[in-house]
Coordinates of C-alpha atoms in Angstrom, one line a residue:
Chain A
X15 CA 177.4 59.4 149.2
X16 CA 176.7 59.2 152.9
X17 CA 173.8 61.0 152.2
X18 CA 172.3 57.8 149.5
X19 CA 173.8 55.2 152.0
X20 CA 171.4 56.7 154.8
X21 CA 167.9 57.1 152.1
X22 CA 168.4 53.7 151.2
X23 CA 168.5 52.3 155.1
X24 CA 165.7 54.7 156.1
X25 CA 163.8 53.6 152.8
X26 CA 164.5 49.9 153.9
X27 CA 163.3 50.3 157.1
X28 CA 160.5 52.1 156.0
X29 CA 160.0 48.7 153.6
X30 CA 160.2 46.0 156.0
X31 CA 156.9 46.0 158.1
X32 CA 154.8 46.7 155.2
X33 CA 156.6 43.4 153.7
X34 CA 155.6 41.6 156.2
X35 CA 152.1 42.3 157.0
X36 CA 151.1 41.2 153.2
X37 CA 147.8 40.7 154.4
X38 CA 147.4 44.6 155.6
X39 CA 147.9 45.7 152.1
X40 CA 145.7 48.2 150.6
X41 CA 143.6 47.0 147.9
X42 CA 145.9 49.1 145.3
X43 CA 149.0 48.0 147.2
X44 CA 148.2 44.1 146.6
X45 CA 147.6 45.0 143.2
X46 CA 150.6 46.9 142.6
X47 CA 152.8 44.2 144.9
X48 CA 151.4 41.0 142.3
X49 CA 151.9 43.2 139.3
X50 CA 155.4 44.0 140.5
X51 CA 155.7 40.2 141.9
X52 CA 155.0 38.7 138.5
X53 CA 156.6 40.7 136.1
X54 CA 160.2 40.5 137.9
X55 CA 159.8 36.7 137.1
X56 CA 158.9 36.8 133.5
X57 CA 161.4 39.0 132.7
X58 CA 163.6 36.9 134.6
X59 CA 162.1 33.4 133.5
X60 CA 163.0 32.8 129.7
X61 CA 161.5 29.2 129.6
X62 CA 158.1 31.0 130.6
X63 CA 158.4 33.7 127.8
X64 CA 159.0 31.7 125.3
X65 CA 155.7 29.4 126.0
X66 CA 156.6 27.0 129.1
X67 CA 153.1 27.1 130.5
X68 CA 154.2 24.9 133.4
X69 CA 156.5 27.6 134.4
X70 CA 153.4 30.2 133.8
X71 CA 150.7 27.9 135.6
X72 CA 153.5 27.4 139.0
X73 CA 153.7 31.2 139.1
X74 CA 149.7 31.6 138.9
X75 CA 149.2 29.4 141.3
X76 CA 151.6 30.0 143.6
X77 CA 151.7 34.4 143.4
X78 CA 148.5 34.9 141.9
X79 CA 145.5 33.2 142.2
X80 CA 145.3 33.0 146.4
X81 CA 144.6 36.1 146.3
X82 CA 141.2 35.9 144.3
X83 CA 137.6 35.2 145.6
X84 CA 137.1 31.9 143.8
X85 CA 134.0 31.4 144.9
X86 CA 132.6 34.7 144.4
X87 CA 133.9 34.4 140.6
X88 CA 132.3 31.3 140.0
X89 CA 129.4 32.3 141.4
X90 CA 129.3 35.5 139.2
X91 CA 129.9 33.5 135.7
X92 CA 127.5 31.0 136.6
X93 CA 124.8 33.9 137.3
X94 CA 121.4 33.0 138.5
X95 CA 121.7 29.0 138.6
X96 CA 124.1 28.8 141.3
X97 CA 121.6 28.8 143.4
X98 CA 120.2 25.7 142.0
X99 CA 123.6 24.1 142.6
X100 CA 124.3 22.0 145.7
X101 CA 126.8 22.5 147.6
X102 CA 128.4 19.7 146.1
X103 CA 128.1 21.3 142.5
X104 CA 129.3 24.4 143.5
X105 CA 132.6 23.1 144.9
X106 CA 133.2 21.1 141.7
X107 CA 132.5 24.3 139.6
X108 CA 134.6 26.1 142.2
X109 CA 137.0 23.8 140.9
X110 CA 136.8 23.2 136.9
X111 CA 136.7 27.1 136.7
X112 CA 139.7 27.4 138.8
X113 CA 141.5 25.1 136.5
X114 CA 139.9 27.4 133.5
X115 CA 141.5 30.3 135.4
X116 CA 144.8 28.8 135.5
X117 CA 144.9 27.7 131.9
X118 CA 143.7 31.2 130.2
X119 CA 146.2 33.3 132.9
X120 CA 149.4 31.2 131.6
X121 CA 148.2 31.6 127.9
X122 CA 148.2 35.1 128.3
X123 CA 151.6 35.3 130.4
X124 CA 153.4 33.4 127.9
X125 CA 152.4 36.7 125.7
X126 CA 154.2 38.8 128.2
X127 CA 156.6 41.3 126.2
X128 CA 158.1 43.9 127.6
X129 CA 154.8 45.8 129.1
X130 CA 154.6 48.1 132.0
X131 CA 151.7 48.4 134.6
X132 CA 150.2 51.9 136.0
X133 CA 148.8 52.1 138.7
X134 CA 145.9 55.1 139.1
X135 CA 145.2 56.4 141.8
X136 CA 142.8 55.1 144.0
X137 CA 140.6 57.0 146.4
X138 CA 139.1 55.2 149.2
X139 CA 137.8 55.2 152.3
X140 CA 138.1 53.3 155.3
X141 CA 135.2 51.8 155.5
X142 CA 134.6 50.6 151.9
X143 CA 134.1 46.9 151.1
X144 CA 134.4 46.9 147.4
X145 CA 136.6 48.9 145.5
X146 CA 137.7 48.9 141.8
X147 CA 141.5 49.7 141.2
X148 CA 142.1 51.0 138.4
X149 CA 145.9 50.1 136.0
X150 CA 146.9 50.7 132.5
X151 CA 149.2 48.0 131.2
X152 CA 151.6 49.8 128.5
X153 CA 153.4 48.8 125.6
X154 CA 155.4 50.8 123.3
X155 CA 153.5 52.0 120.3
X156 CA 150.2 50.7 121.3
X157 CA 147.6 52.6 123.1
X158 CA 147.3 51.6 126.7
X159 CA 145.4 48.8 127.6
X160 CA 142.8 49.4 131.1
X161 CA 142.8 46.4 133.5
X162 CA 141.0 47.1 136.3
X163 CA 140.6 44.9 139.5
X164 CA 137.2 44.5 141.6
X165 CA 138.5 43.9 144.6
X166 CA 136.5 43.1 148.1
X167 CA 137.5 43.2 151.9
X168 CA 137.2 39.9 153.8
X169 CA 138.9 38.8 156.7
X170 CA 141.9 37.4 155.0
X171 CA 142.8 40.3 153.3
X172 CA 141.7 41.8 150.1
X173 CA 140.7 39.5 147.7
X174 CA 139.7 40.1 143.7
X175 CA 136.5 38.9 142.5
X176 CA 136.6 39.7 138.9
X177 CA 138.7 41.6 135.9
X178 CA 137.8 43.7 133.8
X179 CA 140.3 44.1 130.4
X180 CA 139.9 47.0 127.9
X181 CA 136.1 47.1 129.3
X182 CA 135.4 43.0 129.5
X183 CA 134.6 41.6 132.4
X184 CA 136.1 38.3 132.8
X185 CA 133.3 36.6 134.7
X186 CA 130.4 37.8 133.5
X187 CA 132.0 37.1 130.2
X188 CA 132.0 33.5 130.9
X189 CA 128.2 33.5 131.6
X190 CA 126.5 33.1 128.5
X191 CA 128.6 30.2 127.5
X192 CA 128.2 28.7 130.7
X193 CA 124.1 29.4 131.2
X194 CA 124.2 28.3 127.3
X195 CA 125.5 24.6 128.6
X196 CA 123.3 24.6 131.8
X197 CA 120.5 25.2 129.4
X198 CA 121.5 22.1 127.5
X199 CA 123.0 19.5 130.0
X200 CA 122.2 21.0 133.5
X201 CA 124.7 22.0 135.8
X202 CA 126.3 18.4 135.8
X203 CA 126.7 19.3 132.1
X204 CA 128.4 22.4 132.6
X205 CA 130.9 20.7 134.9
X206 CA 131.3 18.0 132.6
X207 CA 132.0 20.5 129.8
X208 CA 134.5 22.5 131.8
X209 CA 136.8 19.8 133.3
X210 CA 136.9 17.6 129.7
X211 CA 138.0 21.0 128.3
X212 CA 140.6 21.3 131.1
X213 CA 141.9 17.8 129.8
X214 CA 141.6 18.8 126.1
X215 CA 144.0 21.5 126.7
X216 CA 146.5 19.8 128.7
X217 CA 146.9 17.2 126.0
X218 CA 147.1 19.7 123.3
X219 CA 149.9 22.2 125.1
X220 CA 152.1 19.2 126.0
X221 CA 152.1 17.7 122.2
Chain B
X80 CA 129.5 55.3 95.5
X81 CA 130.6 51.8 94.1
X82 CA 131.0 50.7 97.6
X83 CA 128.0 52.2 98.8
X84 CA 125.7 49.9 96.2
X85 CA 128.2 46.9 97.3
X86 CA 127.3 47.8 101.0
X87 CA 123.6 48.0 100.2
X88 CA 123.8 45.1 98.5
X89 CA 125.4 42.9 101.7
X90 CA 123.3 45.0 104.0
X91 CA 120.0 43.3 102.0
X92 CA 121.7 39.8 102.3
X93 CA 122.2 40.3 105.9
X94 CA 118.9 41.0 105.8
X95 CA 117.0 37.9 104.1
X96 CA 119.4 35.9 106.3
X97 CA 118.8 37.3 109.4
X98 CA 114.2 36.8 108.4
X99 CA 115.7 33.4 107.9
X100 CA 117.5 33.1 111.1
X101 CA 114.5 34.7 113.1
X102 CA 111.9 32.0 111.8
X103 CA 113.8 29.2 113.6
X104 CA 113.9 28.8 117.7
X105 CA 116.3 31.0 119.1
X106 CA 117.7 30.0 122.0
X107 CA 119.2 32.5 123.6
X108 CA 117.4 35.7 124.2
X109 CA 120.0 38.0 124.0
X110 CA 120.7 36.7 120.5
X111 CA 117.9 36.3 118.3
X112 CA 119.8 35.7 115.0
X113 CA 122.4 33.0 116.5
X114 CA 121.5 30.3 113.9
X115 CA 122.2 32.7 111.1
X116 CA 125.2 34.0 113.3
X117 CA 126.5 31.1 113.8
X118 CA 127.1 29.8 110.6
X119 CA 128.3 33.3 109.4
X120 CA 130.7 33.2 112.2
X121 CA 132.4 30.1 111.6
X122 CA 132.4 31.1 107.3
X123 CA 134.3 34.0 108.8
X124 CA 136.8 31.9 111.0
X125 CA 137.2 29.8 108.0
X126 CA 138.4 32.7 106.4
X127 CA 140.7 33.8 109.1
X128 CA 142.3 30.4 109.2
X129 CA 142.7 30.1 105.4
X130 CA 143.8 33.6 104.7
X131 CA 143.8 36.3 107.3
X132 CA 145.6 34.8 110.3
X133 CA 148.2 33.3 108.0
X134 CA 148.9 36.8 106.3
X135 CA 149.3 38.6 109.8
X136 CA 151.7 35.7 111.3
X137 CA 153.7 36.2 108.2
X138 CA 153.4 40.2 108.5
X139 CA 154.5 40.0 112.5
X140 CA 157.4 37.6 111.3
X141 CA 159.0 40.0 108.6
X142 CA 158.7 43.4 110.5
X143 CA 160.0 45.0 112.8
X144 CA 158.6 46.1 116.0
X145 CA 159.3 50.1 115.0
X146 CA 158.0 49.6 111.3
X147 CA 154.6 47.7 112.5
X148 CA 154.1 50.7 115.6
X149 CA 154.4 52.9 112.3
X150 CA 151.8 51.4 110.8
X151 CA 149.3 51.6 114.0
X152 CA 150.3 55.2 114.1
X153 CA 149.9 56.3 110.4
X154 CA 146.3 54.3 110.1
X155 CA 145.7 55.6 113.9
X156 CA 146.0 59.2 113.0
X157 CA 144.1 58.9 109.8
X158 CA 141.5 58.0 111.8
X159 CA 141.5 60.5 114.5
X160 CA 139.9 63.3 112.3
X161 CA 136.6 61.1 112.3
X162 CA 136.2 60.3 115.8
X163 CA 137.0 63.9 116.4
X164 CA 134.3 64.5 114.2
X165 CA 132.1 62.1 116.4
X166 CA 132.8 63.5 119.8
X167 CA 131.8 66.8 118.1
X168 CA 128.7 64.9 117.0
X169 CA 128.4 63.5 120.8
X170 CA 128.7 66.8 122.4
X171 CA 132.2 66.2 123.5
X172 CA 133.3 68.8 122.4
X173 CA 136.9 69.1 124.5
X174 CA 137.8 65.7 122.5
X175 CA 136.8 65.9 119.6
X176 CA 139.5 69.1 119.8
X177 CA 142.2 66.9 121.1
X178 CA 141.4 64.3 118.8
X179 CA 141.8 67.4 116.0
X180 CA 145.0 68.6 117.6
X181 CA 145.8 65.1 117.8
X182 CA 146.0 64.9 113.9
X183 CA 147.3 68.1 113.4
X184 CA 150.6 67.5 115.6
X185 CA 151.3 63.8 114.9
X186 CA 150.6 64.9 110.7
X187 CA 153.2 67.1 110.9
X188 CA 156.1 66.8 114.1
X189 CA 154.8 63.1 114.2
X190 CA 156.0 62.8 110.4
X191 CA 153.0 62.0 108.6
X192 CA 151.3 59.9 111.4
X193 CA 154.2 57.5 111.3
X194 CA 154.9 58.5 115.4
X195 CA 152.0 59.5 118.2
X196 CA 153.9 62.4 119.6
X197 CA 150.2 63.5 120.4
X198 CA 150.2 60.8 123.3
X199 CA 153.6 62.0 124.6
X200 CA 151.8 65.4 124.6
X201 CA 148.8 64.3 127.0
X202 CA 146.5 64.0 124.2
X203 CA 145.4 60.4 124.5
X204 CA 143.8 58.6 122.0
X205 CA 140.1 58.2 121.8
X206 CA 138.0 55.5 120.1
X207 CA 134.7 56.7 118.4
X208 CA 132.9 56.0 115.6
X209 CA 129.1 57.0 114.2
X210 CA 127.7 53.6 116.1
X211 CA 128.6 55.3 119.3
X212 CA 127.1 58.6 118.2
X213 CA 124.2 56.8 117.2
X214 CA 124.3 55.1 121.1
X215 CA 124.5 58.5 123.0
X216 CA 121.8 59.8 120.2
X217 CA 119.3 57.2 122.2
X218 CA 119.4 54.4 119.6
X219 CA 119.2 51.2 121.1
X220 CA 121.6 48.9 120.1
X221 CA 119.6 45.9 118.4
X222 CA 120.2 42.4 118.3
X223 CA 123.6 40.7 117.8
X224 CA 125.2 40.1 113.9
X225 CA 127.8 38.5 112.6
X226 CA 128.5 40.1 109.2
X227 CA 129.9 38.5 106.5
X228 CA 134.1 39.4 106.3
X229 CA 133.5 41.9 108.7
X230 CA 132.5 39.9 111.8
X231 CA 130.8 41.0 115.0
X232 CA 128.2 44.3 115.0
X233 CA 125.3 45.2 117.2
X234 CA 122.2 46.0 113.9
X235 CA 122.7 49.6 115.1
X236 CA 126.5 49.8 114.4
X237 CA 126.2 47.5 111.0
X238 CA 123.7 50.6 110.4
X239 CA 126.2 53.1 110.8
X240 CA 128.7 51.6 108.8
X241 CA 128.2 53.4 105.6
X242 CA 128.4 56.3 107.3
X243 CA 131.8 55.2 109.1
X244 CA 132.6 54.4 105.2
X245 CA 132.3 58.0 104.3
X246 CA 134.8 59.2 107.8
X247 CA 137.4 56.7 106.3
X248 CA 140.2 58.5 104.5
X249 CA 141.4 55.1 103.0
X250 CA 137.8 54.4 101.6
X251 CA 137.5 57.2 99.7
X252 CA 140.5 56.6 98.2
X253 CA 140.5 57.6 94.8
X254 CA 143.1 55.5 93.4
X255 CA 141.5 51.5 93.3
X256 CA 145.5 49.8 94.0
X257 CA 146.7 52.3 96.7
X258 CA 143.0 51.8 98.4
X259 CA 142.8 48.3 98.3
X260 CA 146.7 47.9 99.3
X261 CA 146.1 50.2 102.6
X262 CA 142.7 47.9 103.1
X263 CA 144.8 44.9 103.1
X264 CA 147.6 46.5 105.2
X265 CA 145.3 47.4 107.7
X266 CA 143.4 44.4 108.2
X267 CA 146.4 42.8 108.6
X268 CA 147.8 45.4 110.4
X269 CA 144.8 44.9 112.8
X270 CA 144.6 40.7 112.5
X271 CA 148.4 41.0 113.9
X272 CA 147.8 42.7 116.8
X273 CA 145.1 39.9 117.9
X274 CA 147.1 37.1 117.3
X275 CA 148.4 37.0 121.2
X276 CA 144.2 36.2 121.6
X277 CA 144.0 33.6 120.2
X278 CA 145.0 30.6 122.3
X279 CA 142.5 31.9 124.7
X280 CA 140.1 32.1 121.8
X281 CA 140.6 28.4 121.1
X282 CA 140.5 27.4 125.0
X283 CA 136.7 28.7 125.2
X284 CA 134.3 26.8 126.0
X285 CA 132.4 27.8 122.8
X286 CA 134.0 30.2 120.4
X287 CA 131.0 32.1 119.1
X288 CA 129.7 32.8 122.1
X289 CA 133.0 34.0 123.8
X290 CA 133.6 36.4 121.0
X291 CA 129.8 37.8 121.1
X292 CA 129.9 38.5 124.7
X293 CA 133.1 40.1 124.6
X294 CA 132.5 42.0 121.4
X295 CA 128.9 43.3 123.1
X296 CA 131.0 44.6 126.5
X297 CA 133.3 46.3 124.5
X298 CA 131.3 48.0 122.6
X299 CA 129.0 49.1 125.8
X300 CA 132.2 49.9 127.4
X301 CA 133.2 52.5 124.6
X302 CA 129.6 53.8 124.2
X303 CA 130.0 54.7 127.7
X304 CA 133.5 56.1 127.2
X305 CA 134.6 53.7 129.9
X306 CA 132.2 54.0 132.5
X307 CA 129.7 50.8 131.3
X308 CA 127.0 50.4 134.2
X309 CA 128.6 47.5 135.8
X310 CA 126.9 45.3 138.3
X311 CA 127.8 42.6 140.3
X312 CA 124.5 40.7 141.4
X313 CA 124.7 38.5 144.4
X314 CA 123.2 34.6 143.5
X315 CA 124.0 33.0 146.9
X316 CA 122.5 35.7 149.6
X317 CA 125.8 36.3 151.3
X318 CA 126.5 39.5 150.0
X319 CA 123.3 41.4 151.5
X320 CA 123.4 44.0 154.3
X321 CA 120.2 44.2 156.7
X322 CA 117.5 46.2 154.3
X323 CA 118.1 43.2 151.7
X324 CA 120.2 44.9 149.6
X325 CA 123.4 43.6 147.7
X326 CA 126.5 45.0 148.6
X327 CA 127.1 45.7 144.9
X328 CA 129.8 48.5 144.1
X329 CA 128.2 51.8 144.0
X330 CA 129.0 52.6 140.4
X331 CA 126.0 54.1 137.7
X332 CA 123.2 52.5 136.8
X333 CA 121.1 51.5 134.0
X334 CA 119.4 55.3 135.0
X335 CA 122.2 57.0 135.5
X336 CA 123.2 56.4 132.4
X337 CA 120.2 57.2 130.4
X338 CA 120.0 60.5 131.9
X339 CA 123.7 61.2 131.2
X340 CA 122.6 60.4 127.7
X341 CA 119.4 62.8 127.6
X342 CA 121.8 65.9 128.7
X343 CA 124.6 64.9 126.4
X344 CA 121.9 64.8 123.3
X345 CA 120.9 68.5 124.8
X346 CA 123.8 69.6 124.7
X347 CA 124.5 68.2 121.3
X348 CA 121.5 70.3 120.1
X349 CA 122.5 73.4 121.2
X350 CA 126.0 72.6 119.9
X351 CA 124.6 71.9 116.0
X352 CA 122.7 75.3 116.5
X353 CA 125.7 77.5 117.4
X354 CA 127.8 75.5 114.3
X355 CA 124.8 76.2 112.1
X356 CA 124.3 79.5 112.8
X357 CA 128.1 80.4 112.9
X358 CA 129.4 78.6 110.3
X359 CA 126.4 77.5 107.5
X360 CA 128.1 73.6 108.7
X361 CA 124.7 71.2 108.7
X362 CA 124.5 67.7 108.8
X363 CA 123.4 65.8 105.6

C-alpha cells in the first residue's frame, strides 16, 4: 500500500512540469494530450453527445482549434490562387474556413460513441519541422479507422496543418470545391459562398 | 452469367452517356464526364433519400450494436478470401496469407464469420479488390464516374467490377431470394455505417464534388496500401529554405511510387510462374 501511495506521488511529480510547459509538448504528446482532453468531456458531457452543437463548437474552439495552423490550412485548400488573394482576402478566407472548421468538427463530435484513440509510435528527430503522427481511432466491431496529424514546428509550439482520415486529407479535400467557386465567382465568390453557408447552417442546426 | 449481360448492359449505358457527357465543356479537368456525373449523382442521391438512407436508419434503430458488428463480420470474412486472392495477384504475398488465415480462423473459432477473432490474433484486416490489382498492374486510373446505383468509380475500377463480381461469394449465389436478401442486407448493412457522414455531407460546399474528391483519395490511398504520395505545396513562399525548395514533408513521390509499382509487378511475374509451374493454377 505504501508502496502505490509513493508511485502515485513520484508519477505526479513526474506529471506536473510537463503539464505546465503545454507548449514544450512533443508533436505526438499534443496529439495524444487533445485526444485525451476531448474525449474526457464527451464522455462526461451528455448534452454534447446527444447533438448540442453549441456544447461541441465551445469545446473546439476553446481545446482544439488553437492549436492548428489556420492559415497554413487555408492556404493549402485554396491551392494555387491564394496567391492572387490580398491580404485582405486571405484574412477573410482565414476566417469563413475557420467557421467551416468549427461547424464540420462539432458535426462529427456529436457522433462520438464510445471510441478509443492509438497513438503509434512516432520516430523523430530533433531537428525535424514537419512530422506526421500517426493514431487509429477504435470502435468495437469495426475496423480501425487511421487519423493521422501533419503537424509543423513554429515558435509557438507545434501546430497541425492538415488531417488526414482513413486516407483523406481534409484540406486538400476542400480544394476542388473551393477552386471550382473561384473559377466561377473569383475569390470574393468563394468567400461569399463560404460565410452564407456558415449562416445556412446555423439556421438549420438551431430549428 | 445473367448478371454479367445485366453488367454489360449498364457498362454500354455508361458508355453512350459518358460520349454524351464528353461532347459538352467540361469544366474541371480532373473530371471530364461531370455533366453526365452530375446528374447520375444526384439520380443516385435521390435514391438514397427515397429508399436507401431510410432503410439503414430503420436497420440501425431495430438492432443491436452486437447483431449489426455480426453482420460487418460475417460479410467481412466472406470477403477476405478475395482480397487474399488479390494481394496474391499484387505480389503481396504475406497478406494475401493472412487474409486466408484470416478466413480460415474467424469461419470456424469466429463462428461462421459472425466474430473477427482474426483481428484479436494480429491479423488485421485488409481492403483489396481487382481495381487495386489492376492499379499496381500499371493501369492508370481513368477519369472520374458516377455509376448508376452504384455510385462513385475511377473507369478503371467500374472495369474491374465484373471481375470483383466473380470474387463475391454473395453474387454467385445460386439461390435468387437468399442472394438478393444478403445484397439488400449488405447495402444496408454498408448505408448504416455512413449515416454518422452525413451531416458533414450536407454542410459541403457542393455535394458532388466533396464526394468525388474524397472517393478519388481513398481510393489512391488504398492503391497505395496507405502510403498515397502526399504533398503539401507551399502557395504563399514562406515555407522555402535557401535553394528554393519547399519545406514539404519528406514522404514518396509521384517516382517513388511508380518504381515501387514496377518491382511489385516483377515480382508478381515470378510469383504466377512458380504457381503455374507448381500447381497447373493460371489465370483466365
Amino acid at each position: 500500500m505504501k508502496f502505490l501511495v509513493s508511485m502515485a506521488v513520484a508519477l505526479l511529480v513526474c506529471l506536473a512540469p510537463a503539464a505546465g510547459l503545454a507548449d514544450e509538448l512533443g508533436p505526438d504528446q499534443l496529439v495524444r494530450k487533445l485526444s485525451e482532453d476531448v474525449i474526457e468531456i464527451l464522455r462526461k458531457d451528455e448534452a454534447l453527445r446527444n447533438g448540442d452543437t453549441t456544447a461541441a463548437v465551445r469545446l473546439i474552439e476553446e481545446a482544439v482549434l488553437p492549436h492548428f495552423n489556420l492559415r497554413r490550412m487555408t492556404m493549402l485548400a485554396v491551392g494555387r490562387d491564394w496567391r492572387e488573394a490580398t491580404p485582405e482576402q486571405q484574412k477573410r478566407l482565414i476566417d469563413a474556413f475557420y467557421g467551416m472548421l468549427v461547424r464540420t468538427y462539432s458535426n462529427a463530435l456529436t457522433q462520438y460513441r464510445d471510441q478509443t484513440i492509438e497513438m503509434r509510435p512516432l520516430r523523430i528527430s530533433p531537428d525535424e519541422t514537419t512530422v506526421r503522427v500517426q493514431t487509429a481511432i477504435r470502435q468495437s466491431g469495426a475496423q480501425p479507422v487511421g487519423v493521422d496529424y501533419m503537424m509543423e514546428r513554429t515558435a509557438d509550439g507545434w501546430k497541425v496543418f492538415d488531417i488526414v482520415v482513413a486516407g483523406v486529407s481534409l484540406v486538400t479535400n476542400y480544394r476542388g470545391t473551393f477552386t471550382q467557386e473561384i473559377r466561377a465567382g473569383g475569390i470574393d465568390g468563394l468567400i461569399r459562398s463560404l460565410e452564407s453557408r456558415g449562416h445556412d447552417s446555423t439556421i438549420s442546426s438551431q430549428s | 452469367m445473367h448478371a454479367l449481360t445485366r453488367i454489360a448492359a449498364l457498362f454500354l449505358a455508361v458508355a453512350m452517356l459518358a460520349l454524351s457527357g464528353c461532347a459538352s465543356t467540361p469544366r474541371n479537368p480532373d473530371d471530364p464526364l461531370e455533366r453526365y456525373n452530375r446528374a447520375m449523382f444526384s439520380f443516385n442521391d435521390g435514391v438514397d433519400r427515397a429508399l436507401v438512407r431510410p432503410a439503414a436508419q430503420v436497420y440501425e434503430t431495430v438492432t443491436p450494436r452486437l447483431v449489426r458488428t455480426g453482420v460487418g463480420n460475417f460479410f467481412g470474412n466472406i470477403a477476405d478470401v478475395w482480397i487474399g486472392l488479390n494481394n496474391m495477384l499484387q505480389g503481396k504475398v504475406g497478406d494475401g496469407m493472412s487474409d486466408w488465415m484470416r478466413f480460415m480462423v474467424n469461419s470456424t473459432f469466429g463462428i461462421f464469420g459472425l466474430f473477427d477473432v482474426a483481428s484479436e490474433m494480429g491479423l488485421p484486416k485488409n481492403d483489396e479488390d481487382f481495381g487495386q490489382t489492376l492499379a499496381v498492374w500499371g493501369v492508370g486510373e481513368g477519369p472520374y464516374v458516377v455509376l448508376p446505383l452504384l455510385g462513385p468509380r475511377t473507369l478503371r475500377d467500374a472495369a474491374a467490377l465484373p471481375v470483383d463480381m466473380k470474387g463475391d461469394p454473395v453474387a454467385s449465389l445460386d439461390h435468387g431470394q437468399t442472394r438478393a436478401a444478403f445484397a439488400v442486407l449488405r447495402v444496408v448493412h454498408g448505408r448504416a455505417k455512413l449515416l454518422p457522414l452525413d451531416a458533414t455531407l450536407e454542410d459541403a460546399l457542393d455535394k458532388y464534388a466533396f464526394v468525388r474528391d474524397s472517393y478519388l483519395q481513398r481510393r489512391r490511398f488504398l492503391v497505395h496500401d496507405g502510403n498515397p504520395p502526399l504533398e503539401y505545396e507551399d502557395f504563399n513562399g514562406e515555407y522555402e529554405d535557401d535553394n528554393g525548395h519547399s519545406s514539404l514533408l519528406p514522404v514518396r513521390t509521384m517516382s517513388d511510387a511508380v518504381a515501387e509499382m514496377a518491382i511489385d509487378s516483377l515480382e508478381l511475374v515470378t510469383l504466377v510462374e512458380a504457381d503455374a509451374v507448381q500447381s497447373g493454377f493460371a489465370i483466365r
